[in-house]
Each structure stands twice: as C-alpha cells, then as structure tokens.
C-alpha positions as CSV (number, residue, x, y, z in Angstrom):
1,X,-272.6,192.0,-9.0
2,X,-271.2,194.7,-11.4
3,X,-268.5,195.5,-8.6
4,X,-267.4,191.7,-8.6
5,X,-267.1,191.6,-12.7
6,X,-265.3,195.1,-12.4
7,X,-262.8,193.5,-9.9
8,X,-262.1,190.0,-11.5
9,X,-261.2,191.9,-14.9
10,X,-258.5,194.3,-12.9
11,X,-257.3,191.5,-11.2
12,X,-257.0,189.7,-14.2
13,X,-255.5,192.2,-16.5
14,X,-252.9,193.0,-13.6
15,X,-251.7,189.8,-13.2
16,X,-251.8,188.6,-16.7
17,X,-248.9,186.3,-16.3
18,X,-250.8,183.9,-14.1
19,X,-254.0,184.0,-15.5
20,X,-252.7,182.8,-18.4
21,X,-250.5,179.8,-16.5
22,X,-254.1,179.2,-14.6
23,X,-255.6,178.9,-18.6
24,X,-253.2,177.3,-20.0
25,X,-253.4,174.4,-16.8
26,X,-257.0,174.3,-17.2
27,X,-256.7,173.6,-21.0
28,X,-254.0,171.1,-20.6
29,X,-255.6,169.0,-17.5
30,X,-258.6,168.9,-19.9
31,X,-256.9,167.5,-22.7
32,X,-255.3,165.0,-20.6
33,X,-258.6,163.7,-18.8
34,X,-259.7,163.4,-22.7
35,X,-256.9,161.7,-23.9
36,X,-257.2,159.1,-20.9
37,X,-260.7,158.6,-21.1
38,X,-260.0,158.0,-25.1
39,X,-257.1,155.6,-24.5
40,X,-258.8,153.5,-21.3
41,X,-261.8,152.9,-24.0
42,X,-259.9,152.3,-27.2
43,X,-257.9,149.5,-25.3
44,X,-260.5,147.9,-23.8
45,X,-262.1,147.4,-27.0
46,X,-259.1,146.2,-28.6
47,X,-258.6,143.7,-25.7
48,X,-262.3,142.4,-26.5
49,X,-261.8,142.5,-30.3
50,X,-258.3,140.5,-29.8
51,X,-260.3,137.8,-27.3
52,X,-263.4,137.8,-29.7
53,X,-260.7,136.7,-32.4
54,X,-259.1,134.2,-30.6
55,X,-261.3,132.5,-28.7
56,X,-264.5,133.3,-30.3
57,X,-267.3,135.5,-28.8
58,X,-267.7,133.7,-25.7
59,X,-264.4,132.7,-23.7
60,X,-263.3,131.9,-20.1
61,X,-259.9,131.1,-18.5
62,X,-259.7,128.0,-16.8
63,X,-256.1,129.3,-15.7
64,X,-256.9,129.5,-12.0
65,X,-259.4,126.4,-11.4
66,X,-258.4,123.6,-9.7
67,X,-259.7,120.4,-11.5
68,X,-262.8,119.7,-9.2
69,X,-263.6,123.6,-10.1
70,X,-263.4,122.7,-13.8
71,X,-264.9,119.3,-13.9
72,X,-268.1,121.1,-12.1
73,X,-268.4,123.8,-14.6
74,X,-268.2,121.4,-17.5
C-alpha cells in the first residue's frame, strides 16, 4: 500500500501540469452540477409561486380539453 502512495505522489509531482488541469476539471464540473441543481430548483419554485399568485393554490389548464372533457370534469 505504501508503494502505491509512494508512486501516486511521484507521478503527481512529475506531471504537475495535468494534475492540476485534472483539479481544476474536477472543481469546476462540481460547481457546475451545483449551480444546475440550484437553478432547476429555484425556478421551479418560482414557477409555483408565480401560478400560486395567479390562479390561487389550486389551478388546472383546461387548454387542451375538448368540451365533453371539460363538461365531465366540472
């Protein structure tokens, strides 16, 4: 096990140039899956907030019923 640590630091301090591109990717595709995670929820909840003032708490679109569709649901 000792051998393996040994031979990950040489590598690591040889090629320091990529280890650090390989860091800095890491760092950055973390950020970005936060950021998205962040942005999908924030909207969503904006998009309820928006609805909830609108329409009230409860609200349907009747947009893409046909009138026997609605009539039944009434």
């Amino acid at each position: 096990m000792k051998s393996y640590r040994t031979l990950a630091l040489k590598e690591l301090l040889s090629q320091k140039v990529t280890s650090i591109l390989i860091l800095i990717a890491v760092v950055l595709s973390t950020m970005m899956t936060t950021i998205v995670g962040q942005s999908i929820g924030v909207l969503s909840a904006m998009r309820e907030q928006q609805a909830i003032a609108i329409g009230g708490n409860r609200y349907a679109t009747f947009l893409q019923m046909n009138a026997d569709q609605l009539h039944a649901l009434e």
